[in-house]
PDB file of C-alpha atoms in Angstrom:
ATOM      1  CA  MET U   1     105.578 101.164 108.137  1.00  0.00           C
ATOM      2  CA  LYS U   2     102.295 100.201 108.666  1.00  0.00           C
ATOM      3  CA  HIS U   3     100.418  98.452 105.775  1.00  0.00           C
ATOM      4  CA  ARG U   4      97.228  98.111 103.618  1.00  0.00           C
ATOM      5  CA  TYR U   5      96.332  95.671 100.786  1.00  0.00           C
ATOM      6  CA  LEU U   6      96.024  96.263  97.624  1.00  0.00           C
ATOM      7  CA  GLY U   7      92.981  95.035  95.515  1.00  0.00           C
ATOM      8  CA  GLN U   8      91.528  91.512  96.060  1.00  0.00           C
ATOM      9  CA  ALA U   9      94.759  89.314  95.955  1.00  0.00           C
ATOM     10  CA  GLY U  10      95.849  90.178  99.460  1.00  0.00           C
ATOM     11  CA  VAL U  11      98.925  92.099  98.257  1.00  0.00           C
ATOM     12  CA  ALA U  12     100.256  93.814 101.428  1.00  0.00           C
ATOM     13  CA  VAL U  13     101.996  97.329 100.792  1.00  0.00           C
ATOM     14  CA  SER U  14     102.793 100.186 102.614  1.00  0.00           C
ATOM     15  CA  ALA U  15     100.279 102.630 104.031  1.00  0.00           C
ATOM     16  CA  ILE U  16     101.952 105.223 102.454  1.00  0.00           C
ATOM     17  CA  GLY U  17     103.144 104.949  98.847  1.00  0.00           C
ATOM     18  CA  LEU U  18     105.705 107.130  96.798  1.00  0.00           C
ATOM     19  CA  GLY U  19     104.663 109.167  93.898  1.00  0.00           C
ATOM     20  CA  CYS U  20     107.322 109.625  91.665  1.00  0.00           C
ATOM     21  CA  MET U  21     106.249 111.677  88.586  1.00  0.00           C
ATOM     22  CA  GLY U  22     107.909 114.822  89.931  1.00  0.00           C
ATOM     23  CA  MET U  23     111.202 113.171  89.401  1.00  0.00           C
ATOM     24  CA  SER U  24     111.243 113.677  86.080  1.00  0.00           C
ATOM     25  CA  GLU U  25     108.629 116.356  84.828  1.00  0.00           C
ATOM     26  CA  PHE U  26     106.228 118.913  85.936  1.00  0.00           C
ATOM     27  CA  TYR U  27     107.530 120.607  88.891  1.00  0.00           C
ATOM     28  CA  GLY U  28     110.858 122.343  87.795  1.00  0.00           C
ATOM     29  CA  ALA U  29     114.250 120.857  87.049  1.00  0.00           C
ATOM     30  CA  SER U  30     115.196 117.065  88.900  1.00  0.00           C
ATOM     31  CA  ASP U  31     118.473 115.382  89.418  1.00  0.00           C
ATOM     32  CA  ASP U  32     118.255 111.638  88.691  1.00  0.00           C
ATOM     33  CA  GLY U  33     120.983 111.354  91.384  1.00  0.00           C
ATOM     34  CA  ASP U  34     118.912 112.967  94.285  1.00  0.00           C
ATOM     35  CA  SER U  35     115.805 110.760  92.992  1.00  0.00           C
ATOM     36  CA  LEU U  36     117.662 107.803  93.466  1.00  0.00           C
ATOM     37  CA  ARG U  37     119.009 108.497  96.896  1.00  0.00           C
ATOM     38  CA  THR U  38     115.325 109.148  97.598  1.00  0.00           C
ATOM     39  CA  LEU U  39     113.940 106.087  96.267  1.00  0.00           C
ATOM     40  CA  THR U  40     116.849 104.430  98.330  1.00  0.00           C
ATOM     41  CA  ARG U  41     115.702 106.029 101.315  1.00  0.00           C
ATOM     42  CA  ALA U  42     111.977 105.210 100.559  1.00  0.00           C
ATOM     43  CA  VAL U  43     113.031 101.637 100.615  1.00  0.00           C
ATOM     44  CA  GLU U  44     114.678 102.223 104.166  1.00  0.00           C
ATOM     45  CA  LEU U  45     111.840 103.825 105.668  1.00  0.00           C
ATOM     46  CA  GLY U  46     109.489 100.631 104.599  1.00  0.00           C
ATOM     47  CA  VAL U  47     108.142 102.305 101.494  1.00  0.00           C
ATOM     48  CA  SER U  48     106.845  99.376  98.877  1.00  0.00           C
ATOM     49  CA  LEU U  49     104.502 100.985  96.127  1.00  0.00           C
ATOM     50  CA  PHE U  50     105.758 103.208  94.202  1.00  0.00           C
ATOM     51  CA  ASP U  51     103.782 104.692  91.353  1.00  0.00           C
ATOM     52  CA  THR U  52     105.101 106.063  87.897  1.00  0.00           C
ATOM     53  CA  ALA U  53     103.502 106.357  84.449  1.00  0.00           C
ATOM     54  CA  ASP U  54     104.534 105.857  81.029  1.00  0.00           C
ATOM     55  CA  THR U  55     103.822 109.620  80.292  1.00  0.00           C
ATOM     56  CA  TYR U  56     106.022 111.004  82.976  1.00  0.00           C
ATOM     57  CA  GLY U  57     109.074 112.637  81.296  1.00  0.00           C
ATOM     58  CA  PHE U  58     108.114 110.778  78.105  1.00  0.00           C
ATOM     59  CA  GLY U  59     109.613 107.318  79.629  1.00  0.00           C
ATOM     60  CA  HIS U  60     111.884 108.757  81.733  1.00  0.00           C
ATOM     61  CA  ASN U  61     110.336 108.409  85.013  1.00  0.00           C
ATOM     62  CA  GLU U  62     109.992 104.334  84.099  1.00  0.00           C
ATOM     63  CA  SER U  63     113.425 104.202  83.080  1.00  0.00           C
ATOM     64  CA  LEU U  64     114.565 105.967  86.446  1.00  0.00           C
ATOM     65  CA  LEU U  65     112.761 103.494  88.560  1.00  0.00           C
ATOM     66  CA  GLY U  66     114.300 100.419  86.483  1.00  0.00           C
ATOM     67  CA  ARG U  67     117.806 101.543  87.238  1.00  0.00           C
ATOM     68  CA  PHE U  68     116.755 102.043  91.049  1.00  0.00           C
ATOM     69  CA  LEU U  69     115.448  98.372  90.553  1.00  0.00           C
ATOM     70  CA  ALA U  70     118.460  97.352  88.864  1.00  0.00           C
ATOM     71  CA  ASP U  71     120.682  98.810  91.177  1.00  0.00           C
ATOM     72  CA  GLY U  72     119.242  96.842  94.425  1.00  0.00           C
ATOM     73  CA  GLY U  73     118.882  93.812  92.332  1.00  0.00           C
ATOM     74  CA  ALA U  74     116.482  90.964  93.243  1.00  0.00           C
ATOM     75  CA  ALA U  75     116.416  91.513  96.813  1.00  0.00           C
ATOM     76  CA  ARG U  76     114.985  94.974  95.799  1.00  0.00           C
ATOM     77  CA  ARG U  77     112.466  94.083  93.331  1.00  0.00           C
ATOM     78  CA  ALA U  78     111.127  91.593  96.121  1.00  0.00           C
ATOM     79  CA  ARG U  79     110.459  94.162  98.149  1.00  0.00           C
ATOM     80  CA  VAL U  80     108.734  96.919  95.812  1.00  0.00           C
ATOM     81  CA  ARG U  81     105.458  97.216  94.241  1.00  0.00           C
ATOM     82  CA  ILE U  82     105.391  99.196  90.960  1.00  0.00           C
ATOM     83  CA  SER U  83     102.285 100.983  89.726  1.00  0.00           C
ATOM     84  CA  THR U  84     102.361 102.306  86.102  1.00  0.00           C
ATOM     85  CA  LYS U  85      99.844 103.464  83.696  1.00  0.00           C
ATOM     86  CA  PHE U  86      99.067 103.737  79.899  1.00  0.00           C
ATOM     87  CA  GLY U  87      96.667 105.971  77.736  1.00  0.00           C
ATOM     88  CA  ILE U  88      97.973 109.657  77.728  1.00  0.00           C
ATOM     89  CA  VAL U  89      99.599 110.312  74.513  1.00  0.00           C
ATOM     90  CA  ARG U  90     101.732 113.652  74.688  1.00  0.00           C
ATOM     91  CA  GLU U  91     104.036 115.591  72.167  1.00  0.00           C
ATOM     92  CA  ALA U  92     107.182 116.444  73.590  1.00  0.00           C
ATOM     93  CA  GLY U  93     107.112 120.193  74.920  1.00  0.00           C
ATOM     94  CA  CYS U  94     103.469 120.305  74.890  1.00  0.00           C
ATOM     95  CA  TYR U  95     100.902 119.920  77.801  1.00  0.00           C
ATOM     96  CA  GLU U  96      98.028 119.174  75.546  1.00  0.00           C
ATOM     97  CA  ARG U  97      97.326 115.036  74.992  1.00  0.00           C
ATOM     98  CA  ARG U  98      95.489 112.716  73.293  1.00  0.00           C
ATOM     99  CA  ILE U  99      93.922 109.424  75.092  1.00  0.00           C
ATOM    100  CA  ASP U 100      94.515 106.048  73.511  1.00  0.00           C
ATOM    101  CA  ASN U 101      92.623 103.229  75.026  1.00  0.00           C
ATOM    102  CA  SER U 102      92.603 100.741  71.955  1.00  0.00           C
ATOM    103  CA  PRO U 103      93.643  97.105  72.813  1.00  0.00           C
ATOM    104  CA  GLY U 104      96.737  97.059  70.236  1.00  0.00           C
ATOM    105  CA  TYR U 105      97.643 100.350  72.146  1.00  0.00           C
ATOM    106  CA  VAL U 106      97.384  98.730  75.565  1.00  0.00           C
ATOM    107  CA  ARG U 107      99.722  95.855  74.431  1.00  0.00           C
ATOM    108  CA  ALA U 108     102.626  97.754  73.062  1.00  0.00           C
ATOM    109  CA  ALA U 109     102.321 100.384  75.900  1.00  0.00           C
ATOM    110  CA  CYS U 110     102.531  97.417  78.454  1.00  0.00           C
ATOM    111  CA  GLU U 111     105.689  96.117  76.750  1.00  0.00           C
ATOM    112  CA  ALA U 112     107.487  99.158  76.247  1.00  0.00           C
ATOM    113  CA  SER U 113     106.784  99.852  80.221  1.00  0.00           C
ATOM    114  CA  LEU U 114     108.200  96.554  80.753  1.00  0.00           C
ATOM    115  CA  ARG U 115     111.634  97.332  79.094  1.00  0.00           C
ATOM    116  CA  ARG U 116     111.926 100.789  80.454  1.00  0.00           C
ATOM    117  CA  LEU U 117     111.161  99.262  84.032  1.00  0.00           C
ATOM    118  CA  GLY U 118     113.566  96.210  83.219  1.00  0.00           C
ATOM    119  CA  VAL U 119     111.086  94.090  85.079  1.00  0.00           C
ATOM    120  CA  GLU U 120     108.836  90.648  83.790  1.00  0.00           C
ATOM    121  CA  HIS U 121     105.880  91.922  85.230  1.00  0.00           C
ATOM    122  CA  ILE U 122     104.289  95.271  86.510  1.00  0.00           C
ATOM    123  CA  ASP U 123     102.480  94.835  89.766  1.00  0.00           C
ATOM    124  CA  LEU U 124      99.647  97.322  89.210  1.00  0.00           C
ATOM    125  CA  TYR U 125      98.472  98.328  85.967  1.00  0.00           C
ATOM    126  CA  PHE U 126      96.387 101.285  85.238  1.00  0.00           C
ATOM    127  CA  CYS U 127      94.401 102.743  82.521  1.00  0.00           C
ATOM    128  CA  HIS U 128      95.401 106.187  83.149  1.00  0.00           C
ATOM    129  CA  ARG U 129      92.580 108.110  81.382  1.00  0.00           C
ATOM    130  CA  ARG U 130      89.412 106.824  79.715  1.00  0.00           C
ATOM    131  CA  ASP U 131      88.516 107.179  76.033  1.00  0.00           C
ATOM    132  CA  PRO U 132      84.717 107.114  75.927  1.00  0.00           C
ATOM    133  CA  GLU U 133      85.095 106.073  71.960  1.00  0.00           C
ATOM    134  CA  VAL U 134      86.419 102.724  72.925  1.00  0.00           C
ATOM    135  CA  PRO U 135      84.266 100.083  74.739  1.00  0.00           C
ATOM    136  CA  LEU U 136      85.114  99.699  78.410  1.00  0.00           C
ATOM    137  CA  GLU U 137      84.740  96.039  77.696  1.00  0.00           C
ATOM    138  CA  ASP U 138      87.939  95.995  75.346  1.00  0.00           C
ATOM    139  CA  VAL U 139      89.888  97.937  77.112  1.00  0.00           C
ATOM    140  CA  VAL U 140      89.665  95.865  80.440  1.00  0.00           C
ATOM    141  CA  GLY U 141      89.575  92.682  78.475  1.00  0.00           C
ATOM    142  CA  ALA U 142      92.946  93.645  77.024  1.00  0.00           C
ATOM    143  CA  MET U 143      94.305  94.436  80.322  1.00  0.00           C
ATOM    144  CA  GLY U 144      92.857  91.143  81.685  1.00  0.00           C
ATOM    145  CA  ASP U 145      94.833  89.010  78.852  1.00  0.00           C
ATOM    146  CA  LEU U 146      97.810  91.083  80.250  1.00  0.00           C
ATOM    147  CA  VAL U 147      97.206  89.451  83.869  1.00  0.00           C
ATOM    148  CA  LYS U 148      96.492  86.062  81.872  1.00  0.00           C
ATOM    149  CA  ALA U 149      99.875  86.589  80.337  1.00  0.00           C
ATOM    150  CA  GLY U 150     101.582  87.121  83.521  1.00  0.00           C
ATOM    151  CA  LYS U 151     102.950  90.951  82.426  1.00  0.00           C
ATOM    152  CA  VAL U 152     100.487  92.302  84.761  1.00  0.00           C
ATOM    153  CA  GLY U 153      99.615  91.259  88.339  1.00  0.00           C
ATOM    154  CA  GLN U 154      96.676  93.405  88.851  1.00  0.00           C
ATOM    155  CA  ILE U 155      95.053  95.885  86.854  1.00  0.00           C
ATOM    156  CA  GLY U 156      93.557  99.555  88.067  1.00  0.00           C
ATOM    157  CA  LEU U 157      91.648 102.468  86.563  1.00  0.00           C
ATOM    158  CA  SER U 158      92.435 106.018  87.153  1.00  0.00           C
ATOM    159  CA  GLU U 159      89.909 109.199  87.536  1.00  0.00           C
ATOM    160  CA  VAL U 160      86.634 107.152  86.703  1.00  0.00           C
ATOM    161  CA  SER U 161      83.186 107.296  87.869  1.00  0.00           C
ATOM    162  CA  ALA U 162      81.483 104.681  90.409  1.00  0.00           C
ATOM    163  CA  GLU U 163      79.664 103.559  87.149  1.00  0.00           C
ATOM    164  CA  THR U 164      82.715 102.933  85.308  1.00  0.00           C
ATOM    165  CA  LEU U 165      84.610 100.958  87.674  1.00  0.00           C
ATOM    166  CA  ARG U 166      81.511  98.759  88.439  1.00  0.00           C
ATOM    167  CA  ARG U 167      81.240  97.760  84.680  1.00  0.00           C
ATOM    168  CA  ALA U 168      84.639  97.216  84.409  1.00  0.00           C
ATOM    169  CA  HIS U 169      84.868  95.100  87.838  1.00  0.00           C
ATOM    170  CA  ALA U 170      82.015  93.019  85.602  1.00  0.00           C
ATOM    171  CA  VAL U 171      84.695  92.038  83.110  1.00  0.00           C
ATOM    172  CA  HIS U 172      87.745  91.686  85.322  1.00  0.00           C
ATOM    173  CA  PRO U 173      88.456  92.068  88.818  1.00  0.00           C
ATOM    174  CA  VAL U 174      89.600  96.075  89.619  1.00  0.00           C
ATOM    175  CA  ALA U 175      92.311  95.901  92.225  1.00  0.00           C
ATOM    176  CA  ALA U 176      92.402  99.718  92.504  1.00  0.00           C
ATOM    177  CA  VAL U 177      91.093 103.640  91.458  1.00  0.00           C
ATOM    178  CA  GLN U 178      93.527 106.186  91.422  1.00  0.00           C
ATOM    179  CA  SER U 179      92.444 110.037  91.507  1.00  0.00           C
ATOM    180  CA  GLU U 180      93.280 112.966  93.120  1.00  0.00           C
ATOM    181  CA  TYR U 181      92.100 113.286  96.606  1.00  0.00           C
ATOM    182  CA  SER U 182      92.982 115.289  99.344  1.00  0.00           C
ATOM    183  CA  LEU U 183      91.674 117.863 101.914  1.00  0.00           C
ATOM    184  CA  TRP U 184      90.982 120.402  98.925  1.00  0.00           C
ATOM    185  CA  SER U 185      89.854 117.512  96.548  1.00  0.00           C
ATOM    186  CA  ARG U 186      87.219 116.257  97.598  1.00  0.00           C
ATOM    187  CA  GLU U 187      85.412 114.428  94.451  1.00  0.00           C
ATOM    188  CA  PRO U 188      85.893 110.912  95.205  1.00  0.00           C
ATOM    189  CA  GLU U 189      83.525 111.040  98.274  1.00  0.00           C
ATOM    190  CA  GLU U 190      80.840 111.456  95.882  1.00  0.00           C
ATOM    191  CA  GLY U 191      80.511 107.700  95.217  1.00  0.00           C
ATOM    192  CA  VAL U 192      83.893 106.309  94.177  1.00  0.00           C
ATOM    193  CA  LEU U 193      85.272 105.422  97.284  1.00  0.00           C
ATOM    194  CA  ALA U 194      81.983 103.853  98.298  1.00  0.00           C
ATOM    195  CA  ALA U 195      82.420 101.589  94.953  1.00  0.00           C
ATOM    196  CA  CYS U 196      85.816 100.834  95.908  1.00  0.00           C
ATOM    197  CA  ALA U 197      85.122  99.447  99.356  1.00  0.00           C
ATOM    198  CA  GLU U 198      82.050  97.672  97.933  1.00  0.00           C
ATOM    199  CA  MET U 199      84.225  95.785  95.212  1.00  0.00           C
ATOM    200  CA  GLY U 200      87.299  95.197  97.490  1.00  0.00           C
ATOM    201  CA  ALA U 201      89.399  97.754  95.182  1.00  0.00           C
ATOM    202  CA  SER U 202      91.999  99.935  97.072  1.00  0.00           C
ATOM    203  CA  PHE U 203      92.005 103.612  96.377  1.00  0.00           C
ATOM    204  CA  ILE U 204      95.064 105.461  95.335  1.00  0.00           C
ATOM    205  CA  ALA U 205      94.900 109.234  96.194  1.00  0.00           C
ATOM    206  CA  TYR U 206      97.388 110.862  93.900  1.00  0.00           C
ATOM    207  CA  SER U 207      98.480 114.600  94.846  1.00  0.00           C
ATOM    208  CA  PRO U 208      97.371 113.814  98.613  1.00  0.00           C
ATOM    209  CA  LEU U 209      99.205 117.301  99.516  1.00  0.00           C
ATOM    210  CA  GLY U 210      97.413 119.556  97.136  1.00  0.00           C
ATOM    211  CA  ARG U 211     100.968 119.725  94.810  1.00  0.00           C
ATOM    212  CA  ALA U 212     102.623 120.960  98.012  1.00  0.00           C
ATOM    213  CA  PHE U 213     100.169 123.826  98.468  1.00  0.00           C
ATOM    214  CA  LEU U 214      98.679 122.203 101.317  1.00  0.00           C
ATOM    215  CA  THR U 215     102.168 122.002 103.253  1.00  0.00           C
ATOM    216  CA  GLY U 216     102.018 125.810 103.734  1.00  0.00           C
ATOM    217  CA  ARG U 217     106.013 125.984 102.552  1.00  0.00           C
ATOM    218  CA  LEU U 218     105.230 126.587  98.826  1.00  0.00           C
ATOM    219  CA  LYS U 219     106.223 130.049  97.405  1.00  0.00           C
ATOM    220  CA  LEU U 220     104.291 130.554  94.257  1.00  0.00           C
ATOM    221  CA  ASP U 221     106.653 133.655  93.104  1.00  0.00           C
ATOM    222  CA  GLU U 222     109.591 131.295  93.219  1.00  0.00           C
ATOM    223  CA  LEU U 223     107.939 128.388  90.844  1.00  0.00           C
ATOM    224  CA  ALA U 224     110.493 127.470  88.463  1.00  0.00           C
ATOM    225  CA  GLU U 225     109.580 128.607  84.489  1.00  0.00           C
ATOM    226  CA  GLY U 226     107.745 125.621  83.151  1.00  0.00           C
ATOM    227  CA  ASP U 227     106.599 124.415  86.656  1.00  0.00           C
ATOM    228  CA  PHE U 228     102.872 123.174  85.767  1.00  0.00           C
ATOM    229  CA  ARG U 229     101.659 124.908  88.772  1.00  0.00           C
ATOM    230  CA  ARG U 230     101.969 128.158  86.923  1.00  0.00           C
ATOM    231  CA  VAL U 231      99.116 127.129  84.529  1.00  0.00           C
ATOM    232  CA  ASN U 232      97.028 125.544  87.166  1.00  0.00           C
ATOM    233  CA  PRO U 233      93.702 127.503  88.179  1.00  0.00           C
ATOM    234  CA  ARG U 234      93.773 126.707  91.671  1.00  0.00           C
ATOM    235  CA  PHE U 235      97.331 128.361  91.677  1.00  0.00           C
ATOM    236  CA  GLU U 236      96.266 131.454  90.114  1.00  0.00           C
ATOM    237  CA  ALA U 237      96.769 134.454  92.234  1.00  0.00           C
ATOM    238  CA  GLY U 238      92.883 135.482  93.186  1.00  0.00           C
ATOM    239  CA  ALA U 239      92.203 131.894  93.914  1.00  0.00           C
ATOM    240  CA  ALA U 240      95.701 131.010  95.506  1.00  0.00           C
ATOM    241  CA  ALA U 241      94.674 133.868  97.974  1.00  0.00           C
ATOM    242  CA  ILE U 242      91.239 132.118  99.044  1.00  0.00           C
ATOM    243  CA  ASN U 243      93.224 129.131  99.048  1.00  0.00           C
ATOM    244  CA  ARG U 244      95.730 130.263 101.427  1.00  0.00           C
ATOM    245  CA  ARG U 245      93.570 131.096 104.069  1.00  0.00           C
ATOM    246  CA  LEU U 246      92.245 127.448 104.089  1.00  0.00           C
ATOM    247  CA  VAL U 247      95.925 126.395 104.556  1.00  0.00           C
ATOM    248  CA  ASP U 248      96.463 129.041 107.220  1.00  0.00           C
ATOM    249  CA  GLY U 249      93.768 126.998 109.335  1.00  0.00           C
ATOM    250  CA  LEU U 250      95.601 123.686 108.633  1.00  0.00           C
ATOM    251  CA  THR U 251      99.063 125.119 109.788  1.00  0.00           C
ATOM    252  CA  ALA U 252      96.936 126.467 113.287  1.00  0.00           C
ATOM    253  CA  PHE U 253      95.219 122.919 113.178  1.00  0.00           C
ATOM    254  CA  ALA U 254      98.808 121.157 112.766  1.00  0.00           C
ATOM    255  CA  ALA U 255     100.611 123.301 115.380  1.00  0.00           C
ATOM    256  CA  ARG U 256      98.446 121.982 118.003  1.00  0.00           C
ATOM    257  CA  HIS U 257      99.387 118.439 117.098  1.00  0.00           C
ATOM    258  CA  ARG U 258     102.809 119.616 117.097  1.00  0.00           C
ATOM    259  CA  ALA U 259     102.960 118.175 113.591  1.00  0.00           C
ATOM    260  CA  SER U 260     103.345 119.303 110.185  1.00  0.00           C
ATOM    261  CA  ASN U 261     100.492 120.552 107.639  1.00  0.00           C
ATOM    262  CA  ALA U 262     101.781 117.537 105.414  1.00  0.00           C
ATOM    263  CA  GLN U 263     101.649 115.036 108.350  1.00  0.00           C
ATOM    264  CA  ILE U 264      98.204 115.755 108.998  1.00  0.00           C
ATOM    265  CA  ALA U 265      96.689 115.912 105.690  1.00  0.00           C
ATOM    266  CA  LEU U 266      97.947 112.714 105.158  1.00  0.00           C
ATOM    267  CA  ALA U 267      96.813 111.164 108.546  1.00  0.00           C
ATOM    268  CA  TRP U 268      93.284 112.680 107.456  1.00  0.00           C
ATOM    269  CA  LEU U 269      93.431 110.529 104.421  1.00  0.00           C
ATOM    270  CA  LEU U 270      94.452 107.638 106.049  1.00  0.00           C
ATOM    271  CA  ALA U 271      91.722 107.888 108.922  1.00  0.00           C
ATOM    272  CA  LYS U 272      88.937 108.361 106.508  1.00  0.00           C
ATOM    273  CA  HIS U 273      88.806 105.188 104.503  1.00  0.00           C
ATOM    274  CA  PRO U 274      90.958 102.077 105.427  1.00  0.00           C
ATOM    275  CA  HIS U 275      91.176 101.281 101.591  1.00  0.00           C
ATOM    276  CA  VAL U 276      92.825 104.654 101.043  1.00  0.00           C
ATOM    277  CA  ILE U 277      96.418 104.480 100.160  1.00  0.00           C
ATOM    278  CA  PRO U 278      98.168 107.989  99.608  1.00  0.00           C
ATOM    279  CA  ILE U 279     101.197 108.395  97.016  1.00  0.00           C
ATOM    280  CA  PRO U 280     102.564 111.800  97.835  1.00  0.00           C
ATOM    281  CA  GLY U 281     105.850 112.688  95.671  1.00  0.00           C
ATOM    282  CA  THR U 282     108.766 114.232  96.843  1.00  0.00           C
ATOM    283  CA  ARG U 283     112.366 114.573  95.732  1.00  0.00           C
ATOM    284  CA  CYS U 284     113.829 115.361  99.123  1.00  0.00           C
ATOM    285  CA  PRO U 285     114.901 112.556 101.755  1.00  0.00           C
ATOM    286  CA  ASP U 286     113.896 114.708 104.654  1.00  0.00           C
ATOM    287  CA  ARG U 287     110.413 115.601 103.205  1.00  0.00           C
ATOM    288  CA  LEU U 288     110.115 111.547 102.831  1.00  0.00           C
ATOM    289  CA  ALA U 289     110.479 110.833 106.369  1.00  0.00           C
ATOM    290  CA  GLU U 290     108.393 113.428 107.445  1.00  0.00           C
ATOM    291  CA  ASN U 291     105.590 112.210 105.200  1.00  0.00           C
ATOM    292  CA  MET U 292     106.098 108.627 106.230  1.00  0.00           C
ATOM    293  CA  ALA U 293     105.549 109.467 110.133  1.00  0.00           C
ATOM    294  CA  ALA U 294     101.879 110.430 109.207  1.00  0.00           C
ATOM    295  CA  ALA U 295     101.108 106.824 109.097  1.00  0.00           C
ATOM    296  CA  ASP U 296     101.462 106.886 113.177  1.00  0.00           C
ATOM    297  CA  LEU U 297      99.240 110.163 113.734  1.00  0.00           C
ATOM    298  CA  VAL U 298      95.716 109.503 115.315  1.00  0.00           C
ATOM    299  CA  LEU U 299      92.907 111.910 114.455  1.00  0.00           C
ATOM    300  CA  SER U 300      89.673 111.431 116.448  1.00  0.00           C
ATOM    301  CA  SER U 301      86.171 111.791 114.788  1.00  0.00           C
ATOM    302  CA  ALA U 302      85.605 115.251 115.765  1.00  0.00           C
ATOM    303  CA  GLU U 303      89.288 116.425 114.785  1.00  0.00           C
ATOM    304  CA  LEU U 304      88.623 114.548 111.274  1.00  0.00           C
ATOM    305  CA  ALA U 305      85.033 116.757 111.465  1.00  0.00           C
ATOM    306  CA  GLU U 306      86.829 119.752 112.122  1.00  0.00           C
ATOM    307  CA  LEU U 307      89.276 119.531 109.033  1.00  0.00           C
ATOM    308  CA  ASP U 308      86.342 118.236 106.753  1.00  0.00           C
ATOM    309  CA  ALA U 309      84.655 121.367 107.289  1.00  0.00           C
ATOM    310  CA  LEU U 310      87.607 123.701 106.958  1.00  0.00           C
ATOM    311  CA  PHE U 311      88.062 122.259 103.815  1.00  0.00           C
ATOM    312  CA  HIS U 312      84.763 122.055 102.370  1.00  0.00           C
ATOM    313  CA  PRO U 313      84.557 122.151  98.898  1.00  0.00           C
ATOM    314  CA  GLU U 314      82.545 125.124  98.342  1.00  0.00           C
ATOM    315  CA  GLN U 315      85.423 126.970 100.166  1.00  0.00           C
ATOM    316  CA  VAL U 316      88.321 125.998  97.580  1.00  0.00           C
ATOM    317  CA  ALA U 317      88.941 128.251  94.761  1.00  0.00           C
ATOM    318  CA  GLY U 318      89.737 126.982  91.107  1.00  0.00           C
ATOM    319  CA  ALA U 319      89.479 123.794  89.133  1.00  0.00           C
ATOM    320  CA  ARG U 320      92.078 121.662  89.886  1.00  0.00           C
ATOM    321  CA  TYR U 321      93.122 121.065  86.117  1.00  0.00           C
ATOM    322  CA  PRO U 322      93.627 123.901  83.390  1.00  0.00           C
ATOM    323  CA  GLU U 323      90.962 122.852  80.442  1.00  0.00           C
ATOM    324  CA  ALA U 324      93.679 120.483  78.568  1.00  0.00           C
ATOM    325  CA  GLY U 325      94.175 118.469  81.688  1.00  0.00           C
ATOM    326  CA  MET U 326      90.680 117.636  82.081  1.00  0.00           C
ATOM    327  CA  ALA U 327      90.712 115.047  79.179  1.00  0.00           C
ATOM    328  CA  GLY U 328      89.736 111.431  79.924  1.00  0.00           C
ATOM    329  CA  ILE U 329      88.465 112.464  83.500  1.00  0.00           C
ATOM    330  CA  GLU U 330      85.160 111.275  84.354  1.00  0.00           C
TER     331      GLU U 330
END
């Protein structure tokens, strides 16, 4: 596995990480045994960055990772970097959420995450969503205090603007920004990616495979009851039909390279910017191995331009979240 560096501290992590959210929620039923086997296989393949959040499964996802770390002992913990997040507060059984960035909540959320993960410090701690009612300086200051206390290694922000990143960085170094970024979600190209490069921050790209739609394998009529994609505007019938044509183009492109759609989508991200680290999620060891092989694919500038044109933002139909999911996104 190739490596990239996380933020300004020179911490090397795998060029492709693993997003763990789907092991607990949002994409139908999951099995902890299968998830633990997938996590173990990820380490065997050289994955060292594992991403979670306190809101995923209402703490279940962090607890699952804690079990995984405990099973592997000190040797596994030494090989793994954990990123987790605070800020989204939800009621069980509801998709709607509120945002809490108060300094007291930041401290309490961190302590709770440390307990669930069973670790003494979190390698990368993100503000999951921003509450504009709380001064940014207070939020970042509280996160910086956690670094000083040794509870957090580096801090990050999720779904923020370039302006917010620059303001936050003036208070405390920001190691990473995490936002959705993929062939069909290109908003970070409007300034945030450049700001990250300017400040030496990594960009963690979540949902790099478009919540599996870009793989070309997703069957919308077979989605489980309660699957988040059932209420996502981009997956609704009319939008999905338009977006399917884009994926058909990606499938043809991938066939020419004897690669999968997922491998091309991930290779595109890696080739676009040296500070981007995609974190595709999966619960299947075979898909995991397929995804990680993307780190060895090389795309030319002409091929990147071809993919850019195929997935021009104006060609993509539907918002990337329902209205409730847009809370806290800048």
